Amino acid sequence: NDLILKDKVFALVGTLGTANNEATTKFVNDKGVPRLFVNTGFSGFANSKKYPTTYPLFPSYYMEAKTIGGYLDEKFAGKKVALIYQDDDFGIDALAGFTQAGTKFVAKIPYASGSQSDPTVVGKWITGIIASGADTVVVFGVSTATAAALGGAYKAGLAGKIQWILGSVGADPTTIKTLAPTALPLLNGAIAASFLPAPNDSNDEYVAQFQKINAQYNKGATFDNNVLVGMNAAMLTVQALRAAGSKLTRASLMAALASSGSKFASAGLAPLGWSKSSHVGYNGYWFGRLAADATITPVDGAGKYVLYTTDSSTGAVVKSAITRPAMPAKGLP
């Protein structure tokens, strides 16, 4: 209310979370306010009829679950896989994707958002994992839940006994190592999904340029995936505003995304899908292996990104060639 009615903002950028974006949808729609690059992978936001002013950026959780399911089939066939997931639209979207992928779990362990701070809840997760006989655990939740799961597993003596696979939302090493420093031995070797290049990959031209900007303007701030996500969204926002033309209106901004958004320069390793008929953002992930120092490296070696793309429906998960526009000179599109 304050932003739109009092401050009269022109647009919203990077609003965080599924539930709160969903709760404010009718108000945002009624006011015709562009809501760009929401920080959530809820697949529903790509429905341009229901969410006409909302433009997702992240691949959907449905896509991500399908991709993880395909990766499990390819790399972990025959393993006993358990799933910990957040029991709301976030996790339900993922469950639908895993179902579409045909993924079978020896245990599905839901948790209510916020309950990961309760040691007794986390204890039940670990008890469930042990009882299931799982040797591989997928955590599809927020990073605080990942930290809680790894910390609980460490206390239970499971270090080295479980292969952890982390969804993109729950794989923020900065959060994990802060909340559960004793769990770093379990973070080391965990596999995580991402659609942006590794923030420690200085050979990537986008990462290198953003690192330079961070060093100059964010003095003292660690360059991590959070900074990378923010700078990438800012670069896209600048391009959208410029493409909207000199007579800027909310309508012209959304028209610019529809007509040329898929061609914008972006750090993302997957293509952007914005068009007149689609509000889908990125559509794919690569898999990396985390280290105890919070860095991540593609599973096939430094700089060797293997991109898996799919949709939020029945489409197959396929390996795709990676092409993207070059980083604009000095990072100025």
mmCIF file of C-alpha atoms in Angstrom:
data_model
loop_
_atom_site.group_PDB
_atom_site.id
_atom_site.type_symbol
_atom_site.label_atom_id
_atom_site.label_comp_id
_atom_site.label_asym_id
_atom_site.label_seq_id
_atom_site.Cartn_x
_atom_site.Cartn_y
_atom_site.Cartn_z
ATOM 1 C CA ASN A 1 0.000 0.000 0.000
ATOM 2 C CA ASP A 2 2.740 2.461 0.948
ATOM 3 C CA LEU A 3 4.843 1.775 -2.126
ATOM 4 C CA ILE A 4 2.013 1.984 -4.633
ATOM 5 C CA LEU A 5 -0.492 4.410 -3.060
ATOM 6 C CA LYS A 6 1.801 6.664 -1.011
ATOM 7 C CA ASP A 7 5.180 6.550 -2.777
ATOM 8 C CA LYS A 8 3.553 5.939 -6.185
ATOM 9 C CA VAL A 9 6.360 3.723 -7.438
ATOM 10 C CA PHE A 10 6.466 3.126 -11.170
ATOM 11 C CA ALA A 11 7.233 -0.600 -10.856
ATOM 12 C CA LEU A 12 8.281 -3.266 -8.367
ATOM 13 C CA VAL A 13 11.514 -5.184 -8.904
ATOM 14 C CA GLY A 14 12.736 -8.386 -7.273
ATOM 15 C CA THR A 15 9.951 -8.840 -4.712
ATOM 16 C CA LEU A 16 10.783 -11.893 -2.630
ATOM 17 C CA GLY A 17 8.745 -14.996 -1.907
ATOM 18 C CA THR A 18 5.817 -17.002 -3.239
ATOM 19 C CA ALA A 19 3.199 -16.414 -0.532
ATOM 20 C CA ASN A 20 3.525 -12.629 -0.255
ATOM 21 C CA ASN A 21 3.648 -12.115 -4.031
ATOM 22 C CA GLU A 22 0.519 -14.242 -4.338
ATOM 23 C CA ALA A 23 -1.215 -12.314 -1.548
ATOM 24 C CA THR A 24 -0.611 -8.940 -3.220
ATOM 25 C CA THR A 25 -1.445 -10.046 -6.757
ATOM 26 C CA LYS A 26 -4.986 -8.639 -7.005
ATOM 27 C CA PHE A 27 -3.884 -5.233 -5.726
ATOM 28 C CA VAL A 28 -0.870 -5.114 -8.069
ATOM 29 C CA ASN A 29 -2.999 -6.240 -11.023
ATOM 30 C CA ASP A 30 -5.771 -3.739 -10.296
ATOM 31 C CA LYS A 31 -3.258 -0.894 -10.195
ATOM 32 C CA GLY A 32 -1.474 -2.088 -13.334
ATOM 33 C CA VAL A 33 1.930 -1.963 -11.652
ATOM 34 C CA PRO A 34 4.666 -3.953 -13.442
ATOM 35 C CA ARG A 35 6.151 -6.516 -11.055
ATOM 36 C CA LEU A 36 9.484 -7.447 -12.582
ATOM 37 C CA PHE A 37 11.738 -10.419 -11.909
ATOM 38 C CA VAL A 38 10.007 -11.762 -8.799
ATOM 39 C CA ASN A 39 12.387 -13.690 -6.553
ATOM 40 C CA THR A 40 10.399 -16.905 -6.556
ATOM 41 C CA GLY A 41 10.155 -19.887 -8.863
ATOM 42 C CA PHE A 42 6.439 -20.547 -8.338
ATOM 43 C CA SER A 43 5.302 -21.806 -11.747
ATOM 44 C CA GLY A 44 1.913 -20.099 -11.487
ATOM 45 C CA PHE A 45 3.395 -16.629 -11.895
ATOM 46 C CA ALA A 46 4.200 -17.424 -15.537
ATOM 47 C CA ASN A 47 0.434 -17.452 -16.251
ATOM 48 C CA SER A 48 0.145 -14.135 -18.075
ATOM 49 C CA LYS A 49 -3.663 -14.111 -17.916
ATOM 50 C CA LYS A 50 -3.847 -14.511 -14.136
ATOM 51 C CA TYR A 51 -0.718 -12.412 -13.459
ATOM 52 C CA PRO A 52 -0.668 -9.910 -16.364
ATOM 53 C CA THR A 53 1.858 -7.516 -14.807
ATOM 54 C CA THR A 54 4.150 -10.141 -13.221
ATOM 55 C CA TYR A 55 7.352 -11.280 -14.941
ATOM 56 C CA PRO A 56 9.175 -14.212 -13.326
ATOM 57 C CA LEU A 57 12.936 -14.463 -13.733
ATOM 58 C CA PHE A 58 13.876 -17.737 -12.050
ATOM 59 C CA PRO A 59 13.084 -21.077 -13.658
ATOM 60 C CA SER A 60 10.024 -22.536 -11.955
ATOM 61 C CA TYR A 61 10.232 -24.952 -9.044
ATOM 62 C CA TYR A 62 8.331 -27.363 -11.268
ATOM 63 C CA MET A 63 11.131 -27.107 -13.847
ATOM 64 C CA GLU A 64 13.754 -27.465 -11.159
ATOM 65 C CA ALA A 65 12.190 -30.589 -9.656
ATOM 66 C CA LYS A 66 11.854 -32.153 -13.098
ATOM 67 C CA THR A 67 15.486 -31.340 -13.778
ATOM 68 C CA ILE A 68 16.659 -32.788 -10.455
ATOM 69 C CA GLY A 69 14.528 -35.863 -11.153
ATOM 70 C CA GLY A 70 16.165 -36.305 -14.546
ATOM 71 C CA TYR A 71 19.594 -35.818 -12.991
ATOM 72 C CA LEU A 72 18.834 -38.465 -10.365
ATOM 73 C CA ASP A 73 17.834 -40.899 -13.109
ATOM 74 C CA GLU A 74 21.043 -40.168 -14.997
ATOM 75 C CA LYS A 75 23.553 -40.090 -12.152
ATOM 76 C CA PHE A 76 21.944 -41.814 -9.148
ATOM 77 C CA ALA A 77 20.008 -44.728 -10.603
ATOM 78 C CA GLY A 78 19.386 -47.401 -7.991
ATOM 79 C CA LYS A 79 20.009 -45.073 -5.045
ATOM 80 C CA LYS A 80 17.570 -44.723 -2.151
ATOM 81 C CA VAL A 81 16.467 -41.100 -2.314
ATOM 82 C CA ALA A 82 14.584 -39.192 0.402
ATOM 83 C CA LEU A 83 13.025 -35.738 0.044
ATOM 84 C CA ILE A 84 12.714 -32.912 2.579
ATOM 85 C CA TYR A 85 10.408 -30.191 1.274
ATOM 86 C CA GLN A 86 8.588 -27.055 2.415
ATOM 87 C CA ASP A 87 4.889 -27.828 2.662
ATOM 88 C CA ASP A 88 3.370 -24.844 0.831
ATOM 89 C CA ASP A 89 3.095 -23.646 -2.795
ATOM 90 C CA PHE A 90 6.903 -23.746 -2.969
ATOM 91 C CA GLY A 91 7.179 -27.430 -2.124
ATOM 92 C CA ILE A 92 3.885 -28.460 -3.727
ATOM 93 C CA ASP A 93 5.120 -27.033 -7.043
ATOM 94 C CA ALA A 94 8.237 -29.170 -6.637
ATOM 95 C CA LEU A 95 6.238 -32.304 -5.808
ATOM 96 C CA ALA A 96 4.306 -31.860 -9.056
ATOM 97 C CA GLY A 97 7.596 -31.608 -10.968
ATOM 98 C CA PHE A 98 9.026 -34.715 -9.297
ATOM 99 C CA THR A 99 5.808 -36.586 -10.086
ATOM 100 C CA GLN A 100 6.050 -35.558 -13.735
ATOM 101 C CA ALA A 101 9.668 -36.753 -13.760
ATOM 102 C CA GLY A 102 8.616 -40.097 -12.295
ATOM 103 C CA THR A 103 10.948 -39.721 -9.315
ATOM 104 C CA LYS A 104 10.456 -42.287 -6.554
ATOM 105 C CA PHE A 105 11.376 -41.436 -2.967
ATOM 106 C CA VAL A 106 11.861 -43.835 -0.077
ATOM 107 C CA ALA A 107 10.615 -41.047 2.207
ATOM 108 C CA LYS A 108 8.929 -37.665 1.733
ATOM 109 C CA ILE A 109 9.388 -35.379 4.734
ATOM 110 C CA PRO A 110 7.369 -32.129 4.697
ATOM 111 C CA TYR A 111 7.981 -29.195 7.014
ATOM 112 C CA ALA A 112 5.955 -26.051 7.678
ATOM 113 C CA SER A 113 7.710 -22.803 6.823
ATOM 114 C CA GLY A 114 9.507 -21.576 9.938
ATOM 115 C CA SER A 115 9.423 -24.903 11.753
ATOM 116 C CA GLN A 116 13.025 -25.619 10.722
ATOM 117 C CA SER A 117 14.109 -23.540 13.717
ATOM 118 C CA ASP A 118 12.662 -26.174 16.071
ATOM 119 C CA PRO A 119 15.289 -28.829 16.980
ATOM 120 C CA THR A 120 12.577 -31.423 17.641
ATOM 121 C CA VAL A 121 11.226 -30.965 14.093
ATOM 122 C CA VAL A 122 14.707 -31.340 12.624
ATOM 123 C CA GLY A 123 15.275 -34.385 14.813
ATOM 124 C CA LYS A 124 12.238 -36.019 13.228
ATOM 125 C CA TRP A 125 13.685 -35.297 9.766
ATOM 126 C CA ILE A 126 16.886 -37.094 10.652
ATOM 127 C CA THR A 127 15.034 -39.990 12.272
ATOM 128 C CA GLY A 128 12.934 -40.327 9.126
ATOM 129 C CA ILE A 129 15.986 -40.305 6.876
ATOM 130 C CA ILE A 130 17.720 -42.986 8.924
ATOM 131 C CA ALA A 131 14.572 -45.144 9.108
ATOM 132 C CA SER A 132 14.089 -44.947 5.324
ATOM 133 C CA GLY A 133 17.582 -46.234 4.635
ATOM 134 C CA ALA A 134 18.191 -43.311 2.282
ATOM 135 C CA ASP A 135 21.709 -42.819 0.962
ATOM 136 C CA THR A 136 20.763 -39.676 -1.010
ATOM 137 C CA VAL A 137 18.691 -36.766 0.308
ATOM 138 C CA VAL A 138 17.143 -33.952 -1.733
ATOM 139 C CA VAL A 139 16.402 -30.782 0.267
ATOM 140 C CA PHE A 140 13.827 -28.609 -1.494
ATOM 141 C CA GLY A 141 13.471 -25.777 0.971
ATOM 142 C CA VAL A 142 15.025 -22.498 2.038
ATOM 143 C CA SER A 143 18.670 -22.210 3.110
ATOM 144 C CA THR A 144 17.761 -22.096 6.798
ATOM 145 C CA ALA A 145 16.141 -25.510 6.358
ATOM 146 C CA THR A 146 19.239 -26.810 4.575
ATOM 147 C CA ALA A 147 21.420 -25.533 7.417
ATOM 148 C CA ALA A 148 19.135 -27.210 9.955
ATOM 149 C CA ALA A 149 19.150 -30.509 8.040
ATOM 150 C CA LEU A 150 22.924 -30.574 7.627
ATOM 151 C CA GLY A 151 23.455 -29.552 11.250
ATOM 152 C CA GLY A 152 21.096 -32.272 12.459
ATOM 153 C CA ALA A 153 22.730 -34.868 10.235
ATOM 154 C CA TYR A 154 26.153 -33.898 11.543
ATOM 155 C CA LYS A 155 25.029 -34.352 15.147
ATOM 156 C CA ALA A 156 23.571 -37.758 14.216
ATOM 157 C CA GLY A 157 26.905 -38.917 12.823
ATOM 158 C CA LEU A 158 25.791 -38.983 9.185
ATOM 159 C CA ALA A 159 28.813 -37.130 7.798
ATOM 160 C CA GLY A 160 30.080 -39.030 4.772
ATOM 161 C CA LYS A 161 27.057 -41.345 4.720
ATOM 162 C CA ILE A 162 24.579 -39.239 2.723
ATOM 163 C CA GLN A 163 24.832 -37.572 -0.668
ATOM 164 C CA TRP A 164 23.019 -34.251 -0.318
ATOM 165 C CA ILE A 165 21.334 -32.614 -3.317
ATOM 166 C CA LEU A 166 20.112 -29.066 -2.717
ATOM 167 C CA GLY A 167 17.523 -27.064 -4.592
ATOM 168 C CA SER A 168 18.604 -23.628 -5.772
ATOM 169 C CA VAL A 169 16.668 -21.721 -3.073
ATOM 170 C CA GLY A 170 18.227 -23.762 -0.279
ATOM 171 C CA ALA A 171 21.788 -23.791 -1.549
ATOM 172 C CA ASP A 172 23.043 -20.413 -0.355
ATOM 173 C CA PRO A 173 26.409 -21.286 1.243
ATOM 174 C CA THR A 174 26.645 -17.856 2.899
ATOM 175 C CA THR A 175 23.537 -18.617 4.969
ATOM 176 C CA ILE A 176 24.401 -22.265 5.587
ATOM 177 C CA LYS A 177 27.923 -21.696 6.860
ATOM 178 C CA THR A 178 26.713 -18.847 9.095
ATOM 179 C CA LEU A 179 23.873 -20.812 10.702
ATOM 180 C CA ALA A 180 25.496 -24.233 10.884
ATOM 181 C CA PRO A 181 29.310 -23.942 10.789
ATOM 182 C CA THR A 182 29.674 -27.440 12.249
ATOM 183 C CA ALA A 183 27.842 -28.802 9.198
ATOM 184 C CA LEU A 184 30.485 -27.675 6.699
ATOM 185 C CA PRO A 185 31.840 -31.237 6.348
ATOM 186 C CA LEU A 186 28.403 -32.197 5.000
ATOM 187 C CA LEU A 187 28.181 -29.128 2.756
ATOM 188 C CA ASN A 188 31.483 -30.219 1.241
ATOM 189 C CA GLY A 189 30.531 -32.446 -1.683
ATOM 190 C CA ALA A 190 26.840 -31.543 -1.718
ATOM 191 C CA ILE A 191 25.359 -31.059 -5.189
ATOM 192 C CA ALA A 192 23.291 -27.961 -5.962
ATOM 193 C CA ALA A 193 21.300 -26.662 -8.919
ATOM 194 C CA SER A 194 21.770 -23.153 -10.339
ATOM 195 C CA PHE A 195 20.805 -21.135 -13.416
ATOM 196 C CA LEU A 196 23.494 -18.452 -12.979
ATOM 197 C CA PRO A 197 27.236 -19.125 -13.299
ATOM 198 C CA ALA A 198 29.175 -19.912 -10.151
ATOM 199 C CA PRO A 199 29.877 -16.642 -8.275
ATOM 200 C CA ASN A 200 33.467 -17.794 -7.767
ATOM 201 C CA ASP A 201 34.004 -18.400 -11.511
ATOM 202 C CA SER A 202 36.150 -15.381 -12.370
ATOM 203 C CA ASN A 203 36.646 -16.724 -15.895
ATOM 204 C CA ASP A 204 32.990 -16.060 -16.666
ATOM 205 C CA GLU A 205 32.744 -12.602 -18.226
ATOM 206 C CA TYR A 206 29.583 -11.637 -16.337
ATOM 207 C CA VAL A 207 30.927 -12.789 -12.995
ATOM 208 C CA ALA A 208 34.246 -11.014 -13.612
ATOM 209 C CA GLN A 209 32.517 -7.721 -14.457
ATOM 210 C CA PHE A 210 30.130 -7.953 -11.510
ATOM 211 C CA GLN A 211 33.028 -8.775 -9.167
ATOM 212 C CA LYS A 212 34.784 -5.630 -10.376
ATOM 213 C CA ILE A 213 31.652 -3.529 -9.773
ATOM 214 C CA ASN A 214 31.195 -5.092 -6.342
ATOM 215 C CA ALA A 215 34.782 -4.338 -5.357
ATOM 216 C CA GLN A 216 34.406 -0.703 -6.414
ATOM 217 C CA TYR A 217 30.950 0.140 -5.045
ATOM 218 C CA ASN A 218 30.189 -2.462 -2.349
ATOM 219 C CA LYS A 219 33.456 -2.156 -0.468
ATOM 220 C CA GLY A 220 33.731 -4.875 2.133
ATOM 221 C CA ALA A 221 30.791 -6.897 0.790
ATOM 222 C CA THR A 222 31.475 -10.514 -0.071
ATOM 223 C CA PHE A 223 30.633 -11.312 -3.671
ATOM 224 C CA ASP A 224 28.282 -14.272 -3.476
ATOM 225 C CA ASN A 225 25.242 -15.611 -5.290
ATOM 226 C CA ASN A 226 22.976 -13.036 -3.613
ATOM 227 C CA VAL A 227 25.009 -10.175 -5.078
ATOM 228 C CA LEU A 228 25.133 -11.926 -8.451
ATOM 229 C CA VAL A 229 21.335 -12.316 -8.514
ATOM 230 C CA GLY A 230 20.854 -8.660 -7.584
ATOM 231 C CA MET A 231 23.274 -7.250 -10.155
ATOM 232 C CA ASN A 232 21.853 -9.468 -12.886
ATOM 233 C CA ALA A 233 18.309 -8.275 -12.117
ATOM 234 C CA ALA A 234 19.525 -4.658 -12.142
ATOM 235 C CA MET A 235 21.111 -5.106 -15.571
ATOM 236 C CA LEU A 236 17.861 -6.553 -16.911
ATOM 237 C CA THR A 237 15.846 -3.697 -15.378
ATOM 238 C CA VAL A 238 18.038 -1.076 -17.071
ATOM 239 C CA GLN A 239 17.564 -2.801 -20.434
ATOM 240 C CA ALA A 240 13.796 -3.004 -19.959
ATOM 241 C CA LEU A 241 13.565 0.710 -19.107
ATOM 242 C CA ARG A 242 15.684 1.732 -22.103
ATOM 243 C CA ALA A 243 13.765 -0.550 -24.459
ATOM 244 C CA ALA A 244 10.507 1.038 -23.285
ATOM 245 C CA GLY A 245 11.436 4.251 -25.073
ATOM 246 C CA SER A 246 11.682 7.928 -24.149
ATOM 247 C CA LYS A 247 7.951 8.240 -23.428
ATOM 248 C CA LEU A 248 8.053 5.799 -20.561
ATOM 249 C CA THR A 249 4.805 4.279 -19.349
ATOM 250 C CA ARG A 250 3.995 1.104 -17.450
ATOM 251 C CA ALA A 251 2.427 -0.258 -20.627
ATOM 252 C CA SER A 252 5.517 0.514 -22.711
ATOM 253 C CA LEU A 253 7.740 -1.160 -20.127
ATOM 254 C CA MET A 254 5.755 -4.399 -20.287
ATOM 255 C CA ALA A 255 5.555 -4.151 -24.080
ATOM 256 C CA ALA A 256 9.365 -3.892 -24.207
ATOM 257 C CA LEU A 257 9.721 -7.118 -22.239
ATOM 258 C CA ALA A 258 7.271 -8.825 -24.574
ATOM 259 C CA SER A 259 8.984 -7.660 -27.750
ATOM 260 C CA SER A 260 12.666 -7.814 -26.885
ATOM 261 C CA GLY A 261 13.146 -9.160 -23.346
ATOM 262 C CA SER A 262 14.329 -12.576 -24.509
ATOM 263 C CA LYS A 263 17.303 -10.890 -26.205
ATOM 264 C CA PHE A 264 18.506 -8.899 -23.184
ATOM 265 C CA ALA A 265 22.083 -9.382 -22.007
ATOM 266 C CA SER A 266 22.043 -11.588 -18.944
ATOM 267 C CA ALA A 267 24.364 -13.665 -16.790
ATOM 268 C CA GLY A 268 21.895 -16.549 -16.858
ATOM 269 C CA LEU A 269 23.135 -19.683 -18.587
ATOM 270 C CA ALA A 270 19.597 -20.591 -19.666
ATOM 271 C CA PRO A 271 17.619 -18.548 -22.209
ATOM 272 C CA LEU A 272 14.898 -16.082 -21.252
ATOM 273 C CA GLY A 273 11.410 -16.845 -22.508
ATOM 274 C CA TRP A 274 9.538 -13.534 -22.258
ATOM 275 C CA SER A 275 7.342 -12.837 -25.277
ATOM 276 C CA LYS A 276 3.863 -11.592 -26.189
ATOM 277 C CA SER A 277 2.450 -14.981 -25.229
ATOM 278 C CA SER A 278 4.761 -15.987 -22.365
ATOM 279 C CA HIS A 279 5.934 -14.608 -19.026
ATOM 280 C CA VAL A 280 8.371 -17.488 -18.463
ATOM 281 C CA GLY A 281 11.876 -16.366 -17.479
ATOM 282 C CA TYR A 282 14.819 -18.774 -17.447
ATOM 283 C CA ASN A 283 14.121 -22.437 -18.189
ATOM 284 C CA GLY A 284 17.107 -24.475 -17.083
ATOM 285 C CA TYR A 285 19.744 -25.482 -14.544
ATOM 286 C CA TRP A 286 23.251 -26.876 -14.284
ATOM 287 C CA PHE A 287 24.593 -28.883 -11.359
ATOM 288 C CA GLY A 288 27.616 -28.037 -9.262
ATOM 289 C CA ARG A 289 29.474 -29.492 -6.310
ATOM 290 C CA LEU A 290 29.863 -27.336 -3.214
ATOM 291 C CA ALA A 291 33.031 -27.092 -1.159
ATOM 292 C CA ALA A 292 33.404 -26.401 2.558
ATOM 293 C CA ASP A 293 34.631 -22.868 1.753
ATOM 294 C CA ALA A 294 31.219 -22.149 0.124
ATOM 295 C CA THR A 295 32.504 -22.168 -3.458
ATOM 296 C CA ILE A 296 30.770 -24.221 -6.138
ATOM 297 C CA THR A 297 32.229 -25.914 -9.225
ATOM 298 C CA PRO A 298 30.330 -27.608 -12.071
ATOM 299 C CA VAL A 299 30.260 -31.366 -11.473
ATOM 300 C CA ASP A 300 32.161 -31.896 -14.739
ATOM 301 C CA GLY A 301 34.936 -29.466 -13.810
ATOM 302 C CA ALA A 302 35.595 -25.735 -13.566
ATOM 303 C CA GLY A 303 33.802 -23.797 -16.304
ATOM 304 C CA LYS A 304 32.153 -26.934 -17.743
ATOM 305 C CA TYR A 305 28.494 -26.025 -17.387
ATOM 306 C CA VAL A 306 26.074 -28.701 -18.604
ATOM 307 C CA LEU A 307 22.666 -27.057 -18.938
ATOM 308 C CA TYR A 308 19.453 -29.040 -18.514
ATOM 309 C CA THR A 309 16.324 -27.298 -19.839
ATOM 310 C CA THR A 310 12.637 -28.142 -19.607
ATOM 311 C CA ASP A 311 9.199 -26.583 -19.097
ATOM 312 C CA SER A 312 6.535 -26.451 -16.399
ATOM 313 C CA SER A 313 4.465 -29.102 -18.121
ATOM 314 C CA THR A 314 5.093 -32.489 -19.739
ATOM 315 C CA GLY A 315 8.115 -31.539 -21.840
ATOM 316 C CA ALA A 316 11.267 -33.620 -21.602
ATOM 317 C CA VAL A 317 14.407 -32.618 -19.708
ATOM 318 C CA VAL A 318 17.114 -32.112 -22.317
ATOM 319 C CA LYS A 319 20.745 -31.062 -22.350
ATOM 320 C CA SER A 320 21.023 -27.759 -24.180
ATOM 321 C CA ALA A 321 23.823 -25.760 -25.740
ATOM 322 C CA ILE A 322 24.630 -22.614 -23.774
ATOM 323 C CA THR A 323 24.483 -19.363 -25.729
ATOM 324 C CA ARG A 324 23.910 -15.885 -24.358
ATOM 325 C CA PRO A 325 24.605 -12.276 -25.383
ATOM 326 C CA ALA A 326 28.083 -11.023 -24.566
ATOM 327 C CA MET A 327 28.572 -8.892 -21.461
ATOM 328 C CA PRO A 328 28.132 -5.243 -22.534
ATOM 329 C CA ALA A 329 31.266 -3.105 -22.325
ATOM 330 C CA LYS A 330 31.897 -2.017 -18.719
ATOM 331 C CA GLY A 331 28.674 -3.761 -17.759
ATOM 332 C CA LEU A 332 26.579 -0.966 -19.291
ATOM 333 C CA PRO A 333 23.849 -2.332 -21.621
#
